[in-house]
Amino acid sequence: MIDRNRPAFEYFTHGLGSSGEPPLAMKIDIVTLFPEICRAPLNESIMKRAQKKETVDLYIHNLRDWTTDKHHVADDAPFGGGQGMVMKPEPIFAAVEELRNQTSKVVLMSPAGRRFDQQMAAQLSGESHLVIICGHYEGVDHRVIEHLVDLEISIGDYVLTNGAIAAVVLVDAVVRLMPGVLGHEQSAVDDSFSRGLLEAPQYTRPAEFRSWKVPDVLLSGNHAEIAAWRNEQARKRTKQNRPDLLR
Ligand code: JCQ
């Protein structure tokens, strides 16, 4: 099956944003041996959040399309011995050299990468073109990292079977920060991590559920008191769950 140039979602808009500048746009190319892993989740969440003025252009490519041998081999045994397989350099170089332009950032998803966080997501959301290589098996030939990749990114300290899963996480976190993708522009700003604290607890109706009452202050209408309560709760929760954020 040919995945090349098949958009997972496409949102073209015309004219200028409400602020008068042209709408920001990003092209994203994901290169993976498992394109189907990316397709469904990226069609779902991002399309639902995409707003009119947004332009995001996402393509999911099968790395096997850039293999040139009869059996479309993309991996081989590691030099020096050891278990598992290593991704061969030739198809990865061919794919990226075809897809990239002078402004592209080439990213490799790998547990050996730099740890992804909200700040990195915000930085990447300002790029015009991301080419994301998904690692698999025991890793990729190191010449890819030395001579092709701009940034090795890990989404966390655990090993996945498949870098495509990590790429979905990265794309979702980056695209939701682009102007117009979230319903309320404010919600991206107020999120956990952007202030360095976790979010305060939230409640909705009913005001009493199985005898558990929503804190009175939230029903008081006193916005200064509510803000102070939320601040205190955010600190408490951060101390409990993420003491590393307070240091
Ligand atoms: C990404 N956090 C974990 C697995 C090797 C490039 O080499 C490898 C890539 C993978 C897949 O990605 C992850 C991952 N961020 O496991 C092994």
Coordinates of N, CA and C and ligand atoms in Angstrom, one line a residue:
M1 N 0.8 -1.2 0.0 CA 0.0 0.0 0.0 C 0.9 1.2 0.0
I2 N 0.6 2.2 -0.8 CA 1.4 3.4 -0.9 C 0.8 4.4 0.0
D3 N 1.6 4.9 1.0 CA 1.1 5.9 1.9 C 1.7 7.3 1.6
R4 N 2.6 7.3 0.7 CA 3.3 8.6 0.3 C 2.3 9.6 -0.1
N5 N 2.4 10.8 0.4 CA 1.5 11.9 0.0 C 0.0 11.7 0.4
R6 N -0.2 10.8 1.2 CA -1.6 10.6 1.6 C -1.8 11.4 2.9
P7 N -2.6 12.4 2.9 CA -2.8 13.2 4.1 C -3.7 12.5 5.1
A8 N -3.2 12.5 6.4 CA -4.0 12.0 7.5 C -5.1 13.0 7.8
F9 N -4.8 14.2 7.8 CA -5.8 15.3 7.8 C -5.2 16.5 7.2
E10 N -6.1 17.3 6.7 CA -5.6 18.4 6.0 C -6.6 19.5 6.3
Y11 N -6.1 20.7 6.7 CA -7.0 21.8 7.0 C -6.5 23.0 6.3
F12 N -7.0 23.3 5.2 CA -6.6 24.5 4.5 C -7.6 25.6 4.7
T13 N -7.2 26.8 5.0 CA -8.0 28.0 5.1 C -7.5 29.1 4.3
H14 N -8.3 30.1 4.0 CA -7.9 31.1 3.2 C -8.0 32.5 3.9
G15 N -7.3 33.4 3.4 CA -7.4 34.8 4.0 C -6.6 34.9 5.2
L16 N -6.9 36.0 6.0 CA -6.1 36.3 7.2 C -6.8 35.9 8.4
G17 N -6.1 35.7 9.5 CA -6.7 35.5 10.8 C -7.3 36.8 11.3
S18 N -8.0 36.6 12.5 CA -8.7 37.8 13.0 C -7.8 38.9 13.4
S19 N -6.5 38.5 13.7 CA -5.5 39.6 14.2 C -4.9 40.2 13.0
G20 N -5.1 39.8 11.8 CA -4.6 40.4 10.6 C -3.4 39.8 10.0
E21 N -2.6 38.9 10.8 CA -1.5 38.2 10.2 C -2.0 37.0 9.5
P22 N -1.1 36.5 8.5 CA -1.5 35.3 7.9 C -1.5 34.2 8.9
P23 N -2.4 33.2 8.7 CA -2.5 32.1 9.7 C -1.2 31.3 9.7
L24 N -0.7 30.9 10.9 CA 0.5 30.1 11.0 C 0.2 28.7 10.4
A25 N 1.2 28.2 9.7 CA 1.0 26.9 9.1 C 2.2 26.0 9.5
M26 N 1.9 24.7 9.6 CA 3.0 23.7 9.8 C 2.7 22.5 8.9
K27 N 3.8 22.0 8.3 CA 3.7 20.7 7.6 C 4.4 19.7 8.5
I28 N 3.8 18.5 8.6 CA 4.4 17.5 9.4 C 4.5 16.2 8.5
D29 N 5.7 15.6 8.4 CA 5.8 14.3 7.7 C 6.3 13.3 8.7
I30 N 5.5 12.3 8.9 CA 5.9 11.2 9.8 C 6.4 10.0 8.9
V31 N 7.6 9.5 9.2 CA 8.1 8.4 8.5 C 8.2 7.2 9.4
T32 N 7.5 6.1 9.1 CA 7.3 4.9 10.0 C 7.1 3.6 9.2
L33 N 7.5 2.5 9.8 CA 7.2 1.2 9.2 C 5.8 0.8 9.6
F34 N 5.1 1.6 10.5 CA 3.8 1.2 10.9 C 2.8 2.4 10.8
P35 N 2.5 2.9 9.5 CA 1.7 4.1 9.3 C 0.3 4.0 10.0
E36 N -0.2 2.8 10.0 CA -1.6 2.6 10.5 C -1.7 3.0 12.0
I37 N -0.6 2.8 12.7 CA -0.6 3.2 14.2 C -0.8 4.7 14.3
C38 N -0.3 5.5 13.4 CA -0.5 7.0 13.5 C -1.8 7.5 13.0
R39 N -2.4 6.8 12.1 CA -3.5 7.3 11.3 C -4.7 7.6 12.1
A40 N -5.2 6.6 12.8 CA -6.5 6.8 13.5 C -6.4 7.9 14.6
P41 N -5.4 7.8 15.5 CA -5.4 8.8 16.6 C -5.2 10.2 16.1
L42 N -4.4 10.4 15.0 CA -4.2 11.7 14.5 C -5.4 12.3 13.7
N43 N -6.2 11.4 13.1 CA -7.4 11.9 12.5 C -8.4 12.3 13.5
E44 N -8.4 11.6 14.6 CA -9.4 11.9 15.7 C -9.2 13.2 16.4
S45 N -8.2 13.2 17.3 CA -8.1 14.3 18.3 C -7.8 15.6 17.6
I46 N -7.0 15.6 16.6 CA -6.6 16.9 16.0 C -7.7 17.5 15.2
M47 N -8.3 16.6 14.4 CA -9.4 17.2 13.6 C -10.5 17.8 14.5
K48 N -10.8 17.2 15.6 CA -11.8 17.7 16.5 C -11.4 19.0 17.1
R49 N -10.2 19.2 17.3 CA -9.7 20.5 17.9 C -9.4 21.5 16.9
A50 N -9.3 21.1 15.6 CA -8.8 22.1 14.6 C -9.9 23.1 14.4
Q51 N -9.5 24.4 14.4 CA -10.4 25.5 14.2 C -10.2 26.1 12.8
K52 N -11.1 26.9 12.4 CA -11.2 27.4 11.0 C -9.9 28.0 10.5
K53 N -9.3 28.9 11.3 CA -8.1 29.6 10.8 C -6.8 28.8 10.7
E54 N -6.9 27.6 11.2 CA -5.7 26.8 11.3 C -5.3 26.1 10.0
T55 N -4.0 26.0 9.8 CA -3.5 25.2 8.7 C -2.5 24.2 9.2
V56 N -2.9 23.0 9.2 CA -1.9 21.9 9.6 C -2.0 20.9 8.5
D57 N -0.9 20.4 8.0 CA -0.8 19.6 6.9 C 0.0 18.4 7.3
L58 N -0.6 17.2 7.5 CA 0.1 16.1 8.1 C 0.1 14.9 7.1
Y59 N 1.3 14.3 6.8 CA 1.4 13.2 6.0 C 2.1 12.1 6.7
I60 N 1.5 10.9 6.5 CA 2.1 9.7 7.2 C 2.7 8.8 6.1
H61 N 4.0 8.5 6.2 CA 4.6 7.8 5.1 C 5.1 6.4 5.6
N62 N 5.1 5.4 4.7 CA 5.6 4.1 5.0 C 7.1 4.1 4.6
L63 N 8.0 3.9 5.6 CA 9.4 3.9 5.3 C 9.8 2.8 4.2
R64 N 9.0 1.7 4.2 CA 9.2 0.7 3.2 C 9.2 1.2 1.8
D65 N 8.5 2.3 1.5 CA 8.4 2.8 0.2 C 9.8 3.3 -0.3
W66 N 10.7 3.5 0.6 CA 12.0 4.0 0.2 C 13.1 2.9 0.2
T67 N 12.6 1.6 0.4 CA 13.6 0.5 0.3 C 13.7 0.2 -1.2
T68 N 14.9 -0.3 -1.6 CA 15.1 -0.5 -3.1 C 15.3 -2.0 -3.4
D69 N 15.4 -2.9 -2.4 CA 15.7 -4.3 -2.7 C 14.3 -5.0 -2.8
K70 N 14.4 -6.2 -3.4 CA 13.3 -7.0 -3.7 C 12.3 -7.3 -2.5
H71 N 12.9 -7.5 -1.4 CA 12.1 -7.9 -0.2 C 11.8 -6.7 0.7
H72 N 12.1 -5.5 0.3 CA 11.8 -4.3 1.1 C 12.3 -4.3 2.5
V73 N 13.6 -4.7 2.6 CA 14.2 -4.9 4.0 C 14.6 -3.5 4.5
A74 N 14.2 -3.3 5.8 CA 14.4 -2.0 6.4 C 15.3 -2.1 7.6
D75 N 15.7 -3.3 8.0 CA 16.5 -3.5 9.2 C 17.5 -4.7 9.0
D76 N 18.5 -4.8 9.9 CA 19.5 -5.8 9.8 C 20.1 -6.0 11.2
A77 N 20.9 -7.1 11.3 CA 21.5 -7.4 12.6 C 22.6 -6.4 13.0
P78 N 22.8 -6.2 14.2 CA 23.8 -5.2 14.7 C 25.2 -5.6 14.5
F79 N 26.1 -4.8 13.9 CA 27.5 -5.0 13.9 C 28.0 -5.2 15.4
G80 N 28.9 -6.1 15.6 CA 29.5 -6.3 16.9 C 28.7 -7.3 17.8
G81 N 27.5 -7.7 17.2 CA 26.7 -8.7 17.9 C 25.7 -8.1 18.8
G82 N 24.8 -8.9 19.3 CA 23.8 -8.4 20.2 C 22.4 -8.8 19.7
Q83 N 21.4 -8.7 20.5 CA 20.1 -9.2 20.1 C 19.3 -8.1 19.3
G84 N 18.3 -8.5 18.7 CA 17.4 -7.6 18.0 C 18.0 -7.1 16.6
M85 N 17.3 -6.2 16.1 CA 17.6 -5.6 14.7 C 17.8 -4.1 14.8
V86 N 18.6 -3.6 13.8 CA 18.8 -2.2 13.8 C 18.3 -1.7 12.4
M87 N 17.7 -0.5 12.4 CA 17.1 0.0 11.2 C 18.3 0.5 10.3
K88 N 18.2 0.1 9.0 CA 19.3 0.4 8.1 C 19.2 1.9 7.7
P89 N 20.4 2.5 7.4 CA 20.4 3.9 7.1 C 19.8 4.3 5.7
E90 N 20.0 3.5 4.7 CA 19.7 3.9 3.3 C 18.2 4.4 3.1
P91 N 17.2 3.6 3.6 CA 15.8 4.1 3.3 C 15.5 5.3 4.1
I92 N 16.1 5.4 5.3 CA 15.8 6.6 6.1 C 16.4 7.9 5.5
F93 N 17.7 7.8 5.0 CA 18.3 8.9 4.3 C 17.5 9.3 3.1
A94 N 17.1 8.2 2.3 CA 16.3 8.5 1.1 C 15.0 9.2 1.4
A95 N 14.3 8.8 2.4 CA 13.0 9.4 2.7 C 13.2 10.8 3.2
V96 N 14.1 11.0 4.1 CA 14.3 12.4 4.6 C 14.8 13.3 3.6
E97 N 15.7 12.9 2.8 CA 16.3 13.8 1.7 C 15.2 14.1 0.7
E98 N 14.2 13.2 0.5 CA 13.1 13.6 -0.4 C 12.1 14.5 0.2
L99 N 11.9 14.4 1.5 CA 10.8 15.1 2.1 C 11.3 16.5 2.7
R100 N 12.5 16.6 3.0 CA 12.9 17.9 3.8 C 13.2 19.0 2.8
N101 N 13.1 20.2 3.4 CA 13.5 21.4 2.6 C 14.5 22.2 3.5
Q102 N 14.9 23.4 3.2 CA 15.9 24.1 3.9 C 15.5 24.5 5.3
T103 N 14.2 24.5 5.6 CA 13.7 25.0 6.9 C 13.2 23.8 7.8
S104 N 13.3 22.6 7.3 CA 12.8 21.5 8.0 C 13.6 21.2 9.3
K105 N 12.9 20.8 10.3 CA 13.5 20.2 11.5 C 13.3 18.7 11.4
V106 N 14.4 17.9 11.5 CA 14.3 16.4 11.4 C 14.4 15.8 12.8
V107 N 13.4 15.1 13.2 CA 13.3 14.6 14.6 C 13.3 13.1 14.6
L108 N 14.0 12.5 15.5 CA 14.0 11.0 15.7 C 13.3 10.7 17.0
M109 N 12.3 9.9 17.0 CA 11.7 9.5 18.3 C 12.5 8.3 18.8
S110 N 13.0 8.4 20.0 CA 13.9 7.4 20.6 C 14.0 7.5 22.1
P111 N 14.0 6.4 22.8 CA 14.1 6.4 24.3 C 15.5 7.0 24.7
A112 N 16.4 7.1 23.8 CA 17.7 7.7 24.1 C 17.8 9.2 23.8
G113 N 16.6 9.7 23.4 CA 16.6 11.1 23.1 C 16.5 12.1 24.2
R114 N 16.4 13.4 23.9 CA 16.2 14.4 24.9 C 14.7 14.4 25.4
R115 N 14.5 14.5 26.6 CA 13.1 14.3 27.2 C 12.2 15.4 26.7
F116 N 11.1 15.0 26.1 CA 10.0 15.9 25.6 C 9.2 16.5 26.8
D117 N 9.0 17.8 26.7 CA 8.1 18.4 27.8 C 7.3 19.5 27.1
Q118 N 6.5 20.2 27.9 CA 5.7 21.3 27.4 C 6.5 22.4 26.8
Q119 N 7.6 22.7 27.3 CA 8.5 23.8 26.8 C 9.0 23.4 25.4
M120 N 9.4 22.1 25.2 CA 9.8 21.7 23.9 C 8.6 21.6 22.9
A121 N 7.5 21.3 23.4 CA 6.3 21.3 22.5 C 6.0 22.7 22.0
A122 N 6.1 23.7 22.9 CA 5.9 25.1 22.5 C 6.9 25.5 21.5
Q123 N 8.2 25.2 21.7 CA 9.2 25.5 20.7 C 8.9 24.9 19.4
L124 N 8.6 23.6 19.3 CA 8.3 22.9 18.1 C 7.1 23.5 17.4
S125 N 6.1 24.0 18.2 CA 4.9 24.5 17.5 C 5.2 25.8 16.7
G126 N 6.4 26.4 16.8 CA 6.8 27.5 16.0 C 7.5 27.1 14.7
E127 N 7.8 25.8 14.5 CA 8.4 25.4 13.3 C 7.5 25.3 12.1
S128 N 8.0 25.5 10.9 CA 7.2 25.4 9.7 C 7.1 24.0 9.1
H129 N 8.1 23.2 9.4 CA 8.1 21.8 8.9 C 8.8 20.8 9.8
L130 N 8.1 19.8 10.2 CA 8.7 18.7 11.0 C 8.8 17.4 10.2
V131 N 9.9 16.8 10.1 CA 10.0 15.4 9.6 C 10.3 14.5 10.7
I132 N 9.4 13.6 11.1 CA 9.5 12.8 12.3 C 9.8 11.4 11.9
I133 N 11.0 10.9 12.3 CA 11.4 9.5 12.0 C 11.1 8.7 13.2
C134 N 10.4 7.6 13.0 CA 10.0 6.7 14.1 C 10.9 5.5 14.2
G135 N 11.6 5.4 15.3 CA 12.5 4.3 15.5 C 11.8 3.1 16.0
H136 N 12.4 1.9 15.7 CA 11.8 0.6 16.1 C 12.9 -0.3 16.5
Y137 N 12.6 -1.5 16.9 CA 13.5 -2.6 17.2 C 14.5 -2.1 18.3
E138 N 15.8 -2.3 18.0 CA 16.8 -1.9 19.0 C 17.4 -0.5 18.7
G139 N 16.8 0.1 17.7 CA 17.3 1.5 17.4 C 17.6 1.6 15.9
V140 N 18.2 2.7 15.5 CA 18.6 3.0 14.2 C 20.1 3.1 14.0
D141 N 20.6 2.9 12.8 CA 22.0 3.0 12.6 C 22.5 4.4 13.0
H142 N 23.5 4.5 13.8 CA 23.9 5.8 14.4 C 24.3 6.9 13.4
R143 N 24.6 6.5 12.1 CA 24.9 7.5 11.1 C 23.7 8.4 10.8
V144 N 22.5 7.8 11.0 CA 21.2 8.6 10.9 C 21.2 9.8 11.9
I145 N 21.6 9.4 13.1 CA 21.6 10.4 14.2 C 22.7 11.5 14.0
E146 N 23.9 11.0 13.6 CA 25.0 11.9 13.4 C 24.9 12.8 12.2
H147 N 24.3 12.3 11.1 CA 24.4 13.1 9.9 C 23.0 13.5 9.3
L148 N 21.9 13.1 9.9 CA 20.6 13.4 9.3 C 19.6 14.1 10.3
V149 N 19.7 13.7 11.5 CA 18.7 14.1 12.5 C 19.2 15.4 13.2
D150 N 18.2 16.4 13.4 CA 18.5 17.6 14.2 C 18.3 17.4 15.6
L151 N 17.3 16.5 16.0 CA 16.9 16.4 17.4 C 16.4 15.0 17.7
E152 N 17.0 14.3 18.7 CA 16.5 13.0 19.1 C 15.6 13.3 20.3
I153 N 14.3 12.8 20.3 CA 13.4 13.1 21.3 C 12.8 11.9 21.9
S154 N 12.8 11.8 23.3 CA 12.1 10.8 24.0 C 10.9 11.3 24.7
I155 N 9.8 10.6 24.6 CA 8.6 11.1 25.3 C 8.5 10.7 26.7
G156 N 9.5 9.9 27.2 CA 9.5 9.4 28.6 C 10.5 8.3 28.8
D157 N 10.7 8.0 30.1 CA 11.7 7.0 30.4 C 11.1 5.6 30.5
Y158 N 10.7 5.1 29.3 CA 10.2 3.7 29.1 C 10.4 3.4 27.7
V159 N 10.4 2.1 27.4 CA 10.6 1.7 26.0 C 9.3 1.2 25.3
L160 N 9.0 1.7 24.2 CA 7.8 1.3 23.4 C 8.3 0.3 22.4
T161 N 7.3 -0.4 21.8 CA 7.6 -1.4 20.7 C 7.9 -0.6 19.4
N162 N 7.5 0.7 19.5 CA 7.2 1.4 18.2 C 7.3 2.9 18.4
G163 N 8.2 3.5 17.6 CA 8.3 5.0 17.7 C 7.1 5.7 17.2
A164 N 6.3 5.1 16.4 CA 5.1 5.7 15.9 C 4.1 6.2 17.0
I165 N 4.1 5.4 18.1 CA 3.3 5.7 19.2 C 3.8 7.0 19.9
A166 N 5.1 7.1 20.0 CA 5.7 8.3 20.5 C 5.5 9.5 19.6
A167 N 5.5 9.3 18.3 CA 5.3 10.4 17.3 C 3.9 11.0 17.5
V168 N 2.9 10.1 17.7 CA 1.5 10.5 17.9 C 1.4 11.5 19.1
V169 N 2.1 11.1 20.1 CA 2.1 11.9 21.4 C 2.7 13.3 21.1
L170 N 3.8 13.3 20.4 CA 4.5 14.5 20.1 C 3.6 15.4 19.2
V171 N 3.1 14.9 18.2 CA 2.3 15.7 17.2 C 1.1 16.3 17.9
D172 N 0.4 15.5 18.7 CA -0.8 16.0 19.4 C -0.4 17.1 20.3
A173 N 0.7 17.0 21.1 CA 1.1 18.0 22.1 C 1.5 19.3 21.3
V174 N 2.1 19.2 20.2 CA 2.6 20.3 19.4 C 1.5 21.0 18.7
V175 N 0.6 20.3 18.0 CA -0.4 20.9 17.2 C -1.4 21.6 18.0
R176 N -1.7 21.1 19.2 CA -2.8 21.7 20.0 C -2.3 23.1 20.5
L177 N -1.0 23.4 20.5 CA -0.5 24.7 20.9 C -0.6 25.7 19.7
M178 N -0.9 25.3 18.5 CA -0.9 26.2 17.4 C -2.1 27.1 17.5
P179 N -2.0 28.3 17.1 CA -3.2 29.3 17.2 C -4.4 28.7 16.5
G180 N -5.5 28.8 17.1 CA -6.8 28.4 16.5 C -7.1 26.9 16.7
V181 N -6.2 26.1 17.2 CA -6.5 24.6 17.2 C -7.4 24.3 18.5
L182 N -7.2 25.0 19.6 CA -8.0 24.8 20.7 C -9.2 25.7 20.7
G183 N -10.3 25.3 21.2 CA -11.5 26.1 21.2 C -11.3 27.4 21.9
H184 N -10.7 27.3 23.2 CA -10.4 28.6 23.9 C -8.9 28.7 24.0
E185 N -8.5 29.8 23.3 CA -7.0 30.1 23.3 C -6.4 30.0 24.7
Q186 N -7.2 30.4 25.6 CA -6.7 30.5 27.0 C -6.3 29.1 27.6
S187 N -7.1 28.1 27.1 CA -6.9 26.8 27.8 C -5.5 26.2 27.6
A188 N -4.8 26.6 26.5 CA -3.4 26.1 26.3 C -2.5 26.8 27.3
V189 N -2.8 28.1 27.6 CA -1.9 28.9 28.5 C -2.1 28.4 29.9
D190 N -3.3 28.1 30.3 CA -3.6 27.8 31.7 C -3.2 26.3 32.1
D191 N -2.9 25.5 31.1 CA -2.6 24.1 31.4 C -1.6 23.9 32.5
S192 N -1.7 22.7 33.0 CA -0.6 22.2 33.9 C 0.7 22.3 33.1
F193 N 1.7 22.6 33.9 CA 3.1 22.8 33.4 C 3.4 24.1 32.8
S194 N 2.5 24.9 32.2 CA 2.9 26.1 31.7 C 3.2 27.1 32.8
R195 N 2.6 26.9 34.0 CA 3.0 27.7 35.2 C 4.0 27.0 36.1
G196 N 4.4 25.8 35.7 CA 5.3 25.1 36.6 C 4.6 24.4 37.7
L197 N 3.3 24.4 37.8 CA 2.5 23.7 38.8 C 1.5 22.9 38.2
L198 N 1.0 21.8 38.8 CA -0.1 21.0 38.3 C -1.4 21.8 38.5
E199 N -2.4 21.5 37.8 CA -3.7 22.1 37.9 C -4.4 21.8 39.2
A200 N -5.2 22.8 39.7 CA -6.0 22.6 40.8 C -7.2 21.6 40.5
P201 N -7.8 21.0 41.5 CA -8.9 20.1 41.2 C -10.1 20.8 40.6
Q202 N -10.8 20.2 39.7 CA -12.0 20.8 39.1 C -13.2 19.9 39.5
Y203 N -14.3 20.6 39.5 CA -15.6 19.9 39.8 C -16.7 20.4 38.9
T204 N -17.7 19.6 38.7 CA -18.9 20.1 37.9 C -20.1 19.5 38.6
R205 N -21.3 19.8 38.0 CA -22.5 19.4 38.6 C -22.6 17.9 38.7
P206 N -23.2 17.3 39.7 CA -24.0 17.9 40.7 C -23.1 18.4 41.9
A207 N -23.6 19.4 42.6 CA -22.9 20.0 43.7 C -22.7 19.0 44.9
E208 N -23.6 17.9 44.9 CA -23.4 16.8 45.8 C -23.6 15.5 45.1
F209 N -22.6 14.6 45.2 CA -22.7 13.3 44.6 C -22.3 12.3 45.6
R210 N -23.2 11.3 45.9 CA -23.0 10.3 46.9 C -22.5 10.9 48.2
S211 N -23.1 12.0 48.6 CA -22.8 12.7 49.8 C -21.5 13.4 49.8
W212 N -20.7 13.4 48.7 CA -19.5 14.1 48.6 C -19.8 15.5 48.0
K213 N -19.5 16.5 48.8 CA -19.9 17.9 48.4 C -18.7 18.6 47.6
V214 N -19.0 19.4 46.7 CA -18.0 20.3 46.0 C -17.6 21.3 47.1
P215 N -16.3 21.7 47.2 CA -15.9 22.7 48.1 C -16.7 24.0 48.0
D216 N -17.2 24.5 49.2 CA -18.0 25.6 49.2 C -17.5 26.8 48.4
V217 N -16.2 27.0 48.6 CA -15.6 28.2 47.9 C -15.9 28.3 46.4
L218 N -16.0 27.2 45.8 CA -16.2 27.2 44.3 C -17.6 27.6 44.0
L219 N -18.6 27.5 45.0 CA -20.0 27.9 44.7 C -20.2 29.3 45.3
S220 N -19.2 30.0 45.9 CA -19.3 31.2 46.6 C -19.5 32.4 45.6
G221 N -18.9 32.3 44.4 CA -18.9 33.4 43.5 C -17.9 34.5 43.8
N222 N -17.1 34.2 44.8 CA -16.0 35.2 45.2 C -14.7 34.8 44.4
H223 N -14.4 35.5 43.4 CA -13.4 35.1 42.4 C -12.0 35.2 43.0
A224 N -11.8 36.2 43.9 CA -10.5 36.3 44.6 C -10.2 35.1 45.5
E225 N -11.2 34.7 46.2 CA -11.1 33.5 47.1 C -10.9 32.2 46.3
I226 N -11.7 32.2 45.2 CA -11.5 31.0 44.3 C -10.1 30.9 43.8
A227 N -9.6 32.0 43.3 CA -8.2 32.0 42.8 C -7.2 31.6 43.9
A228 N -7.4 32.1 45.1 CA -6.5 31.8 46.2 C -6.6 30.3 46.5
W229 N -7.8 29.7 46.6 CA -8.0 28.3 46.9 C -7.3 27.4 45.8
R230 N -7.5 27.8 44.5 CA -6.9 27.0 43.5 C -5.4 27.0 43.5
N231 N -4.8 28.2 43.9 CA -3.4 28.3 44.0 C -2.9 27.3 45.1
E232 N -3.5 27.4 46.2 CA -3.2 26.5 47.4 C -3.3 25.0 47.0
Q233 N -4.4 24.7 46.3 CA -4.6 23.3 45.9 C -3.6 22.8 44.9
A234 N -3.3 23.8 44.0 CA -2.2 23.4 43.0 C -0.9 23.1 43.6
R235 N -0.5 23.9 44.6 CA 0.7 23.6 45.4 C 0.7 22.3 46.1
K236 N -0.5 22.0 46.8 CA -0.6 20.8 47.5 C -0.5 19.6 46.6
R237 N -1.2 19.7 45.5 CA -1.2 18.6 44.5 C 0.2 18.3 43.9
T238 N 0.9 19.5 43.6 CA 2.2 19.4 43.0 C 3.2 18.7 44.0
K239 N 3.1 19.2 45.3 CA 3.9 18.6 46.4 C 3.7 17.1 46.5
Q240 N 2.4 16.7 46.4 CA 2.1 15.3 46.5 C 2.5 14.4 45.4
N241 N 2.2 14.9 44.2 CA 2.4 14.1 43.0 C 3.7 14.3 42.2
R242 N 4.2 15.6 42.2 CA 5.3 16.0 41.5 C 6.3 16.9 42.2
P243 N 6.8 16.4 43.3 CA 7.7 17.3 44.1 C 8.9 17.8 43.3
D244 N 9.3 17.1 42.3 CA 10.4 17.5 41.4 C 10.1 18.9 40.8
L245 N 8.8 19.2 40.6 CA 8.5 20.5 39.9 C 8.7 21.7 40.9
L246 N 8.7 21.4 42.2 CA 8.9 22.5 43.1 C 10.3 22.8 43.4
R247 N 11.3 22.0 43.0 CA 12.7 22.2 43.3 C 13.4 23.1 42.3
Ligands
JCQ1 C1 10.3 7.2 22.4 N1 10.2 7.3 24.6 C2 10.3 6.0 24.3 C3 12.3 1.8 20.7 C4 14.6 2.0 20.0 C5 15.3 4.8 17.8 O1 15.4 3.7 18.6 C6 14.4 3.1 19.2 C7 13.1 3.7 19.2 C8 12.1 3.0 20.0 C9 10.7 3.6 20.0 O2 10.5 4.8 20.7 C10 10.4 4.7 22.1 C11 10.4 5.9 22.9 N2 10.3 8.0 23.5 O3 10.4 3.6 22.7 C12 13.6 1.3 20.7

